[in-house]
Coordinates of C-alpha atoms and ligand atoms in Angstrom, one line a residue:
M411 CA 7.8 -7.2 -37.9
L412 CA 6.7 -4.4 -35.6
G413 CA 3.8 -4.7 -33.2
L414 CA 0.6 -3.0 -34.1
M415 CA 0.0 -1.1 -30.8
Q416 CA -0.3 2.6 -30.3
D417 CA 2.6 4.8 -30.0
W418 CA 2.0 6.4 -26.6
P419 CA 5.2 8.0 -25.3
L420 CA 5.8 7.5 -21.6
L421 CA 5.6 11.2 -20.6
C422 CA 5.5 12.2 -16.9
H423 CA 2.6 14.7 -17.4
R424 CA 0.4 11.8 -18.5
I425 CA 0.5 10.8 -14.8
I426 CA -1.1 14.0 -13.6
D427 CA -3.6 13.9 -16.5
H428 CA -4.7 10.5 -15.4
A429 CA -4.9 11.5 -11.7
A430 CA -6.9 14.6 -12.6
K431 CA -9.3 12.7 -14.9
F432 CA -9.9 9.5 -12.9
H433 CA -9.1 10.7 -9.3
G434 CA -9.7 14.4 -9.8
S435 CA -11.3 15.1 -6.4
R436 CA -8.8 13.1 -4.4
R437 CA -7.5 15.3 -1.6
V438 CA -4.0 16.7 -1.5
V439 CA -3.2 18.3 1.8
S440 CA -0.1 20.5 2.6
R441 CA 1.3 22.2 5.6
S442 CA 2.0 25.5 3.8
V443 CA 5.3 27.3 4.4
E444 CA 3.2 30.3 5.4
G445 CA 1.7 28.2 8.3
P446 CA -1.9 27.1 7.7
I447 CA -2.8 23.6 6.4
V448 CA -4.3 23.9 2.9
E449 CA -6.2 21.4 0.8
T450 CA -6.5 20.9 -2.9
N451 CA -7.0 18.0 -5.3
Y452 CA -5.5 16.4 -8.5
A453 CA -7.8 18.3 -10.8
A454 CA -6.7 21.6 -9.4
I455 CA -3.1 20.6 -9.3
R456 CA -3.1 19.8 -13.0
A457 CA -4.9 23.0 -13.8
R458 CA -2.3 25.0 -12.0
A459 CA 0.6 23.0 -13.4
L460 CA -0.7 24.0 -16.8
K461 CA -0.5 27.6 -15.8
V462 CA 3.1 27.1 -14.6
A463 CA 3.9 25.6 -18.0
Q464 CA 2.3 28.4 -19.9
R465 CA 3.9 31.0 -17.7
L466 CA 7.4 29.4 -18.0
E467 CA 7.0 29.5 -21.8
K468 CA 6.1 33.2 -21.6
D469 CA 9.4 33.7 -19.7
G470 CA 11.2 32.1 -22.5
I471 CA 11.9 28.7 -20.9
R472 CA 12.2 26.0 -23.6
L473 CA 12.8 22.3 -24.1
G474 CA 15.8 21.2 -22.2
D475 CA 16.2 24.3 -20.0
R476 CA 16.8 23.6 -16.3
V477 CA 14.5 25.2 -13.7
A478 CA 15.7 24.7 -10.2
T479 CA 13.4 24.3 -7.2
M480 CA 14.6 24.8 -3.6
A481 CA 11.5 23.9 -1.7
W482 CA 9.7 21.7 0.9
N483 CA 7.1 19.1 0.1
T484 CA 3.9 21.0 -0.7
A485 CA 1.3 20.9 -3.4
R486 CA 2.9 24.0 -4.9
H487 CA 6.2 22.2 -5.3
L488 CA 4.4 19.3 -6.9
E489 CA 2.5 21.4 -9.5
A490 CA 5.8 23.2 -10.2
W491 CA 7.4 19.9 -11.1
Y492 CA 4.6 19.0 -13.5
G493 CA 4.5 22.4 -15.0
I494 CA 8.3 22.4 -15.6
L495 CA 8.5 19.0 -17.2
G496 CA 5.2 19.5 -19.1
I497 CA 7.0 21.8 -21.6
G498 CA 10.1 19.6 -21.8
A499 CA 12.1 21.7 -19.3
V500 CA 13.9 20.0 -16.5
Y501 CA 13.0 20.2 -12.8
H502 CA 16.3 20.4 -10.9
T503 CA 15.8 19.9 -7.2
V504 CA 18.4 21.6 -5.1
N505 CA 19.0 20.4 -1.6
P506 CA 19.0 23.5 0.7
R507 CA 20.9 21.6 3.4
L508 CA 24.1 21.5 1.3
F509 CA 26.8 23.9 2.1
A510 CA 26.4 27.3 0.3
E511 CA 29.5 26.6 -1.9
Q512 CA 28.1 23.3 -3.0
I513 CA 24.8 24.9 -4.0
V514 CA 26.7 27.5 -6.0
W515 CA 28.7 24.8 -7.7
I516 CA 25.6 22.7 -8.5
V517 CA 23.5 25.5 -9.8
N518 CA 26.3 26.7 -12.0
H519 CA 27.1 23.3 -13.3
A520 CA 23.4 22.7 -14.2
E521 CA 23.2 26.2 -15.6
D522 CA 19.7 26.7 -14.2
R523 CA 17.8 29.5 -15.8
M524 CA 15.2 30.0 -13.2
M525 CA 14.8 29.2 -9.5
M526 CA 11.5 28.5 -7.7
V527 CA 12.2 29.0 -4.0
D528 CA 10.3 28.6 -0.7
L529 CA 10.1 31.6 1.7
T530 CA 12.4 29.7 4.1
F531 CA 15.4 29.9 1.7
V532 CA 15.1 33.4 0.3
R533 CA 17.8 34.8 2.7
L534 CA 20.1 31.9 1.9
L535 CA 19.8 32.5 -1.8
E536 CA 20.3 36.3 -1.3
S537 CA 23.7 35.5 0.3
I538 CA 24.9 33.6 -2.8
A539 CA 22.8 35.1 -5.6
D540 CA 25.8 37.1 -6.9
K541 CA 27.5 33.8 -7.7
L542 CA 24.6 32.4 -9.6
P543 CA 24.8 34.3 -13.0
S544 CA 22.7 31.8 -15.0
I545 CA 19.5 32.4 -12.9
E546 CA 17.4 35.0 -14.7
R547 CA 14.5 35.0 -12.4
Y548 CA 13.5 33.9 -8.9
V549 CA 9.9 32.8 -8.3
V550 CA 9.1 32.8 -4.6
L551 CA 6.6 30.0 -3.8
T552 CA 4.0 32.3 -2.0
D553 CA 1.4 34.9 -2.7
S554 CA 1.8 38.7 -2.9
A555 CA 0.6 39.1 0.7
H556 CA 3.5 37.1 2.0
M557 CA 6.1 38.2 -0.5
P558 CA 9.2 39.5 1.3
Q559 CA 11.3 42.5 0.2
T560 CA 14.1 40.9 -1.7
R561 CA 17.0 41.8 -3.9
L562 CA 16.8 38.5 -5.8
R563 CA 16.9 39.1 -9.5
N564 CA 13.5 39.7 -11.1
A565 CA 11.8 38.1 -8.0
V566 CA 8.1 37.6 -8.2
A567 CA 5.5 35.9 -6.0
Y568 CA 4.4 32.5 -7.5
E569 CA 0.7 33.2 -7.2
E570 CA 1.1 36.6 -8.9
W571 CA 3.3 35.0 -11.6
I572 CA 0.9 32.2 -12.6
G573 CA -2.0 34.6 -12.2
E574 CA -0.8 36.4 -15.4
V575 CA -1.9 33.5 -17.6
D576 CA -5.3 31.8 -18.1
G577 CA -4.2 28.1 -18.1
D578 CA -5.6 27.6 -21.6
F579 CA -2.6 25.6 -22.6
A580 CA -1.7 22.1 -23.8
W581 CA 1.4 20.1 -22.7
K582 CA 4.1 19.8 -25.2
Q583 CA 4.7 16.5 -26.9
F584 CA 8.2 15.1 -27.4
D585 CA 10.2 11.9 -27.3
E586 CA 9.9 9.9 -24.1
N587 CA 13.7 9.9 -23.7
T588 CA 13.7 13.7 -23.2
A589 CA 15.2 14.8 -19.9
A590 CA 12.5 15.5 -17.2
G591 CA 14.4 16.0 -13.9
M592 CA 17.8 16.4 -12.4
C593 CA 19.3 15.7 -9.0
Y594 CA 22.9 15.8 -7.8
T595 CA 24.3 13.2 -5.5
S596 CA 25.8 14.7 -2.4
G597 CA 29.3 13.7 -3.4
T598 CA 30.9 12.9 -0.1
T599 CA 34.1 12.8 -2.1
G600 CA 34.8 15.1 -5.0
N601 CA 32.3 17.3 -6.6
P602 CA 28.6 16.4 -6.7
K603 CA 27.4 14.5 -9.7
G604 CA 24.3 15.3 -11.7
V605 CA 21.8 12.5 -12.5
L606 CA 19.5 13.3 -15.4
Y607 CA 16.1 11.4 -15.3
S608 CA 14.1 11.0 -18.5
H609 CA 10.3 11.0 -18.9
R610 CA 10.5 7.3 -19.8
S611 CA 12.7 6.4 -16.8
N612 CA 10.5 8.3 -14.4
V613 CA 7.3 6.7 -15.7
L614 CA 8.6 3.1 -15.8
H615 CA 10.1 3.7 -12.3
A616 CA 6.7 4.9 -11.0
F617 CA 5.0 1.8 -12.2
M618 CA 7.6 -0.3 -10.6
A619 CA 7.5 1.7 -7.3
A620 CA 3.8 1.2 -6.9
L621 CA 3.9 -2.6 -7.2
P622 CA 2.6 -4.7 -4.3
D623 CA 6.2 -6.0 -3.5
C624 CA 7.5 -2.4 -3.6
K625 CA 5.4 0.3 -2.0
G626 CA 2.1 -1.5 -2.7
L627 CA 0.2 1.7 -3.4
S628 CA -3.5 1.9 -4.4
S629 CA -6.2 4.6 -4.7
R630 CA -7.3 3.7 -1.2
D631 CA -4.0 4.8 0.3
V632 CA -3.2 8.2 1.9
V633 CA 0.4 8.8 1.2
M634 CA 2.7 11.1 3.1
P635 CA 6.0 11.8 1.3
V636 CA 8.2 12.8 4.3
V637 CA 11.3 12.3 2.3
P638 CA 11.9 15.6 0.6
L639 CA 11.3 16.0 -3.1
F640 CA 14.9 17.2 -3.1
H641 CA 16.3 13.9 -2.0
A642 CA 16.9 11.4 -4.7
N643 CA 14.0 12.2 -7.0
G644 CA 11.7 12.3 -4.0
W645 CA 11.8 8.5 -4.0
S646 CA 9.3 8.6 -6.9
L647 CA 6.4 9.6 -4.7
A648 CA 5.5 12.6 -6.8
F649 CA 4.9 10.2 -9.7
S650 CA 3.8 6.9 -8.1
T651 CA 1.2 8.5 -5.8
P652 CA -0.9 10.3 -8.5
L653 CA -0.2 7.3 -10.8
V654 CA -2.4 5.2 -8.6
G655 CA -4.7 8.0 -7.6
A656 CA -3.9 7.9 -3.9
S657 CA -4.5 10.9 -1.6
M658 CA -1.4 12.9 -0.7
V659 CA -0.4 14.6 2.5
M660 CA 2.6 17.0 2.3
P661 CA 4.4 17.9 5.5
G662 CA 5.9 21.2 4.4
A663 CA 8.8 22.6 6.4
K664 CA 8.0 21.0 9.7
M665 CA 9.7 17.6 10.2
D666 CA 9.8 17.4 14.0
G667 CA 8.0 14.5 15.7
A668 CA 5.0 16.4 16.9
S669 CA 4.3 18.0 13.5
I670 CA 4.7 14.8 11.6
Y671 CA 2.4 13.0 14.0
E672 CA -0.2 15.7 13.6
M673 CA -0.3 15.2 9.8
L674 CA -0.2 11.4 10.1
N675 CA -3.1 11.3 12.6
T676 CA -5.4 14.1 11.4
Y677 CA -5.3 13.0 7.8
K678 CA -5.3 9.2 8.5
V679 CA -2.1 8.6 6.5
T680 CA -1.8 4.9 5.6
F681 CA 1.7 5.0 3.9
T682 CA 4.8 7.1 4.5
A683 CA 8.5 7.0 3.7
A684 CA 11.7 8.7 5.0
V685 CA 15.2 8.1 6.3
P686 CA 15.7 6.6 9.8
T687 CA 16.6 10.0 11.4
V688 CA 13.1 11.3 10.8
W689 CA 11.5 8.2 12.4
L690 CA 13.8 8.4 15.3
M691 CA 12.4 11.8 16.2
L692 CA 8.8 10.6 15.7
L693 CA 9.3 7.5 17.9
Q694 CA 11.0 9.4 20.6
D695 CA 8.1 11.8 20.6
L696 CA 5.5 9.0 20.7
E697 CA 7.3 7.4 23.6
K698 CA 6.9 10.6 25.6
T699 CA 3.3 11.4 24.7
G700 CA 2.0 7.8 24.7
Q701 CA 0.2 8.5 21.4
K702 CA -0.5 5.6 18.9
L703 CA -0.6 5.3 15.1
P704 CA -4.0 3.8 14.5
Y705 CA -4.2 4.6 10.7
L706 CA -0.6 4.1 9.5
K707 CA -0.1 0.7 7.9
R708 CA 3.3 0.8 6.1
V709 CA 6.5 2.8 6.4
V710 CA 9.3 2.6 3.9
I711 CA 12.7 3.3 5.6
G712 CA 15.8 3.7 3.6
G713 CA 18.6 6.1 2.6
S714 CA 20.7 4.5 5.3
A715 CA 20.4 1.2 7.2
C716 CA 17.2 0.9 9.3
P717 CA 18.1 -0.1 12.8
R718 CA 16.6 -3.3 14.0
A719 CA 15.2 -1.6 17.1
M720 CA 13.3 0.8 14.9
T721 CA 11.7 -1.9 12.9
K722 CA 10.7 -3.8 16.1
T723 CA 9.2 -0.7 17.7
F724 CA 7.1 0.2 14.6
Q725 CA 5.9 -3.3 14.2
D726 CA 5.4 -4.5 17.8
V727 CA 4.4 -1.3 19.6
Y728 CA 2.5 0.5 16.8
G729 CA 1.4 -2.3 14.4
V730 CA 3.0 -0.5 11.5
E731 CA 4.8 -2.8 8.9
V732 CA 8.3 -1.6 8.1
I733 CA 9.6 -2.0 4.5
H734 CA 13.4 -1.6 4.5
A735 CA 14.5 -0.2 1.2
W736 CA 17.7 0.6 -0.6
G737 CA 18.3 2.9 -3.5
M738 CA 20.5 5.6 -4.9
T739 CA 20.0 8.9 -6.7
E740 CA 21.4 7.2 -9.8
M741 CA 18.6 4.6 -9.6
S742 CA 15.7 7.0 -9.6
P743 CA 16.1 5.9 -6.7
L744 CA 14.6 2.5 -5.9
G745 CA 16.8 -0.6 -6.0
S746 CA 15.4 -3.1 -3.6
L747 CA 12.7 -3.4 -1.0
C748 CA 12.4 -5.9 1.9
T749 CA 8.9 -7.3 1.5
M750 CA 8.3 -11.0 2.3
K751 CA 8.5 -13.6 -0.5
P752 CA 6.6 -16.9 0.3
E753 CA 9.9 -18.4 1.5
Y754 CA 10.0 -15.9 4.4
A755 CA 6.3 -15.0 4.8
Q756 CA 5.7 -17.4 7.7
L757 CA 8.5 -15.9 9.9
S758 CA 7.7 -13.9 12.9
G759 CA 9.5 -12.3 15.9
E760 CA 13.3 -12.2 15.8
A761 CA 13.6 -14.4 12.7
K762 CA 11.5 -12.0 10.7
L763 CA 13.6 -9.1 12.1
D764 CA 16.7 -10.9 10.9
I765 CA 15.3 -10.8 7.3
Q766 CA 14.2 -7.2 7.7
Q767 CA 17.7 -6.1 8.4
K768 CA 18.3 -6.9 4.7
Q769 CA 17.6 -4.3 2.1
G770 CA 15.5 -6.8 0.2
H771 CA 14.9 -7.9 -3.4
P772 CA 14.7 -5.9 -6.5
P773 CA 11.5 -5.3 -8.5
F774 CA 11.3 -6.0 -12.2
G775 CA 13.3 -3.2 -13.8
V776 CA 16.3 -3.6 -11.6
D777 CA 18.9 -6.3 -12.3
M778 CA 21.6 -6.9 -9.7
K779 CA 24.8 -8.9 -9.1
I780 CA 27.8 -8.9 -6.8
T781 CA 31.3 -9.3 -8.0
D782 CA 34.9 -9.4 -6.7
D783 CA 37.4 -6.6 -7.5
H784 CA 38.1 -8.3 -10.9
G785 CA 34.5 -8.4 -12.0
K786 CA 33.9 -12.1 -11.3
E787 CA 30.4 -12.9 -10.0
L788 CA 30.2 -14.0 -6.4
P789 CA 27.8 -16.7 -5.0
W790 CA 24.4 -15.9 -3.6
D791 CA 24.9 -17.5 -0.2
G792 CA 24.0 -14.6 2.0
K793 CA 27.6 -14.5 3.4
T794 CA 30.0 -13.7 0.6
F795 CA 30.2 -10.0 0.1
G796 CA 31.3 -8.1 -3.0
R797 CA 30.7 -5.0 -5.1
L798 CA 27.0 -4.5 -5.8
K799 CA 26.3 -3.7 -9.5
V800 CA 22.9 -2.9 -11.1
R801 CA 21.3 -2.1 -14.4
G802 CA 17.9 -1.2 -15.6
P803 CA 15.8 1.3 -17.5
A804 CA 15.7 3.8 -14.5
V805 CA 19.4 3.4 -13.8
A806 CA 21.8 6.2 -14.9
R807 CA 24.2 5.5 -17.8
S808 CA 26.2 8.6 -17.3
Y809 CA 26.5 11.7 -15.1
Y810 CA 25.6 15.1 -16.5
K811 CA 28.6 16.6 -18.3
V812 CA 31.0 14.0 -17.1
A813 CA 32.7 11.8 -19.7
D814 CA 33.5 8.2 -18.9
D815 CA 33.1 7.8 -15.2
P816 CA 34.5 4.4 -14.4
V817 CA 31.4 3.5 -12.3
F818 CA 29.5 3.0 -15.5
E819 CA 31.1 -0.1 -16.8
E820 CA 31.5 -1.0 -20.4
D821 CA 29.1 -4.0 -20.3
G822 CA 26.2 -1.7 -19.1
W823 CA 26.4 -2.4 -15.3
F824 CA 26.6 0.5 -12.8
D825 CA 29.0 -0.1 -9.9
T826 CA 27.0 1.3 -6.9
G827 CA 30.0 1.7 -4.6
D828 CA 28.1 -0.4 -2.1
V829 CA 29.3 -3.7 -0.8
A830 CA 26.6 -6.4 -0.3
T831 CA 25.6 -10.0 0.1
I832 CA 22.8 -11.7 -1.7
D833 CA 21.0 -14.7 -0.2
P834 CA 19.7 -17.8 -2.1
Y835 CA 16.2 -16.1 -2.4
G836 CA 17.7 -13.0 -3.9
Y837 CA 17.6 -10.8 -0.8
M838 CA 20.4 -8.3 -0.9
Q839 CA 22.1 -6.9 2.3
I840 CA 24.4 -3.9 2.3
T841 CA 27.4 -4.5 4.4
D842 CA 29.2 -1.3 3.6
R843 CA 30.2 1.5 1.2
S844 CA 33.2 0.2 -0.7
K845 CA 35.3 3.1 0.7
D846 CA 34.1 2.5 4.3
V847 CA 34.6 -1.3 4.5
I848 CA 37.3 -2.1 7.1
K849 CA 40.1 -4.2 5.7
S850 CA 41.7 -6.1 8.6
G851 CA 44.5 -8.5 7.8
G852 CA 43.2 -9.0 4.2
E853 CA 39.6 -9.8 5.4
W854 CA 36.7 -7.4 5.2
I855 CA 34.7 -6.2 8.3
S856 CA 31.4 -4.6 7.7
S857 CA 31.1 -1.2 9.5
I858 CA 27.3 -1.2 9.1
D859 CA 26.9 -4.5 10.9
L860 CA 28.9 -3.2 13.8
E861 CA 27.0 0.1 13.9
N862 CA 23.7 -1.8 13.9
L863 CA 24.8 -3.9 16.8
A864 CA 26.1 -0.9 18.8
V865 CA 22.9 1.1 18.4
G866 CA 21.0 -1.9 19.8
H867 CA 22.6 -1.1 23.2
P868 CA 20.0 0.7 25.3
K869 CA 22.3 3.6 26.3
V870 CA 23.5 4.3 22.7
A871 CA 21.9 7.1 20.7
E872 CA 24.1 6.8 17.6
A873 CA 27.2 4.9 16.6
A874 CA 29.7 4.9 13.8
V875 CA 32.5 2.5 13.0
I876 CA 35.6 3.5 11.0
G877 CA 38.7 1.7 10.0
V878 CA 41.8 3.2 11.6
S879 CA 45.3 2.2 10.5
H880 CA 46.9 -0.5 12.5
P881 CA 50.6 -1.5 12.5
K882 CA 49.8 -5.2 12.2
W883 CA 46.4 -5.6 10.7
A884 CA 46.4 -2.7 8.2
E885 CA 43.1 -1.4 9.6
R886 CA 41.0 -2.2 12.7
P887 CA 37.5 -1.0 13.7
L888 CA 37.1 2.0 16.0
L889 CA 33.7 2.5 17.5
V890 CA 32.6 6.1 17.9
V891 CA 29.5 6.5 20.1
V892 CA 27.1 9.2 21.1
L893 CA 25.3 8.2 24.3
K894 CA 21.7 9.0 25.0
K895 CA 21.2 12.1 27.2
G896 CA 22.0 11.5 30.8
E897 CA 23.6 8.1 30.2
S898 CA 27.1 7.0 31.0
A899 CA 28.8 3.8 29.9
T900 CA 32.2 2.1 29.8
K901 CA 34.0 0.9 26.7
E902 CA 34.0 -2.6 28.1
E903 CA 30.3 -2.6 28.6
L904 CA 29.7 -1.8 25.0
I905 CA 32.2 -4.3 23.6
D906 CA 30.8 -7.0 25.9
F907 CA 27.3 -6.2 24.6
M908 CA 28.6 -7.0 21.0
R909 CA 30.6 -10.0 22.0
G910 CA 29.2 -13.3 20.7
K911 CA 27.0 -11.5 18.1
V912 CA 29.8 -11.2 15.5
A913 CA 33.1 -13.0 14.9
K914 CA 35.6 -12.2 17.6
W915 CA 38.0 -10.6 15.2
W916 CA 35.3 -8.1 14.1
L917 CA 34.9 -6.6 17.6
P918 CA 36.1 -2.9 17.7
D919 CA 39.5 -2.5 19.4
D920 CA 38.5 0.7 21.1
V921 CA 35.5 2.9 21.8
V922 CA 35.5 6.7 21.8
F923 CA 32.6 8.7 23.2
V924 CA 31.7 12.0 21.4
D925 CA 28.9 14.6 21.7
E926 CA 28.0 14.5 18.0
I927 CA 28.6 12.5 14.9
P928 CA 28.9 14.6 11.7
H929 CA 26.1 14.0 9.0
T930 CA 25.9 14.8 5.3
A931 CA 23.1 17.0 3.9
T932 CA 21.1 13.8 3.3
G933 CA 21.4 12.7 6.9
K934 CA 24.0 10.1 6.5
I935 CA 27.0 9.6 8.8
Q936 CA 29.9 11.5 7.3
K937 CA 32.6 8.8 7.5
L938 CA 35.1 10.9 5.6
A939 CA 34.9 13.7 8.2
L940 CA 35.1 11.1 11.0
R941 CA 38.1 9.5 9.5
Q942 CA 39.8 12.9 9.2
R943 CA 38.9 13.7 12.8
F944 CA 40.6 10.5 14.0
R945 CA 43.5 10.6 11.6
D946 CA 46.0 11.0 14.5
Y947 CA 44.2 8.5 16.7
R948 CA 46.6 5.9 18.3
W949 CA 45.4 2.6 19.5
P950 CA 45.7 2.2 23.3
T951 CA 48.3 -0.6 22.7
A952 CA 49.7 -1.7 19.4
E953 CA 48.7 -5.3 20.3
A954 CA 45.0 -4.3 20.8
A955 CA 43.9 -6.4 18.0
E956 CA 45.6 -9.6 19.0
Ligands
LIG1507 P1 23.6 10.7 -1.4 O1 24.8 9.9 -1.7 O2 23.4 12.0 -2.2 O3 23.3 10.9 0.1 P2 21.8 8.6 -2.3 O4 20.4 8.5 -1.8 O5 22.0 8.5 -3.7 O6 22.3 10.0 -1.8 O7 22.7 7.6 -1.5 C1 22.7 6.3 -1.9 C2 23.5 5.5 -0.9 O8 22.9 5.4 0.4 C3 23.6 4.0 -1.3 O9 24.6 3.8 -2.2 C4 23.9 3.4 0.0 O10 25.2 3.4 0.4 C5 23.1 4.2 1.0 N1 21.8 3.6 1.3 C6 20.6 3.8 0.8 N2 19.7 3.0 1.4 C7 20.3 2.3 2.3 C8 19.9 1.3 3.2 N3 18.6 0.9 3.4 N4 20.8 0.7 4.0 C9 22.1 1.0 3.9 N5 22.6 2.0 3.1 C10 21.7 2.6 2.3

């Protein structure tokens, strides 16, 4: 027997309909790419998104067509997303920080028909446009006054383009499993892989993301998505924020500490989210200026491990609660968040920080387990680590145009490629990427644990640990360090600092000081490049590890 409830497909544009109808005048502020800070609201965003939809249709864009965006976080980018998905086309966020050849590869693989682009990236695209035959038209996200001379195919200024329609248009209706968005993972090895979100997965994920033990969003919040919309589905903020009717503050192209601070403070932002690198810049800036964060209540930090010192500074110096989070492009992207269950809620000081080093527990909608290499489930004792596997309605089941990738296992689990522990209360902690874990004498050493320890040293700006082959132990950890400006340190000093905090056999056998550590386009340490750089490295003595 079927239930007797209404058939109400979970379509993403219903979110902006809801925001426009019940929170229509809620402020959405953007630092525009042209410069000035501009204000709008959900009612206006919906009205303009409808124009985008109508105009796309006039240009022949149809159900299932991919429309790329290469843009910063602004209200225009947001309304473009809703306009594209509102006719059943697919927003495809392209990360402008990728190498040009990767962008070419991704756009061709996705066969994007149109590209919406910020002024910042017009020159970049001009340099590769010859290699992007599928793109029929470039819409530059600006008005005619700021429109540059460009040889991009059929280029038009966005305001002029949507000005050609009246907005008297209705969203298209279709199955909730229809594709809505697309994002490629950066693919540190091999080619990037396309993840294709559906309307249903995005809507379910947005509900999940807003929950109290996730981002805990409400209409009383002022949310600033600092994480770009082109990173991992914008961490759902383009959906979960209007879903609850919270106000939105978009930082545009300026991500430096002072600019972020200006937006946080002027618009009384209560909630924000980004990778650790962004917060490092902000905290360094605040330390210099002595400014405080009186309005900010919560910050979600993820994408890579949040250093303990960062959590401590946010909480103890600025009174901002840190929510450490883990996720992946393949998971829409949220997987787990470190909010306090009753078992841990009474903790404070260092004991609380110990828990906050973990990536947290999954919300409803994400199932999780750890296994050994043969697929056997491992215990949740907080110590045993194994391959982290997940499943759920917002987890990918396949990559775009890739048949049978082994990470999608036959029994429906997705092998994340991360290595993790799970504690008795269900808190997961990432110890490594499976390809970065250091295998020493048959045992595993977590490079992330060692990196976290090393960056806790007051002279260390950034640290990476890689496994380097060793005649006796197969691999041993090598610590690569960037010191803070003007500091000097000895190898012994750093190793001594780590001594006693991890098992003796985990201690790095050597330390090398470098000026810079390579990063991926999403700000993560590029272990592969580091490993290549130290390919010919020789341990000071072959007995170093003994
Ligand atoms: P990309 O691989 O394109 O940079 P993703 O956002 O999909 O983008 O990367 C997901 C990976 O990032 C995870 O599999 C994990 O290795 C890492 N990651 C994400 N959040 C954290 C975190 N809080 N701590 C440690 N690693 C993290």
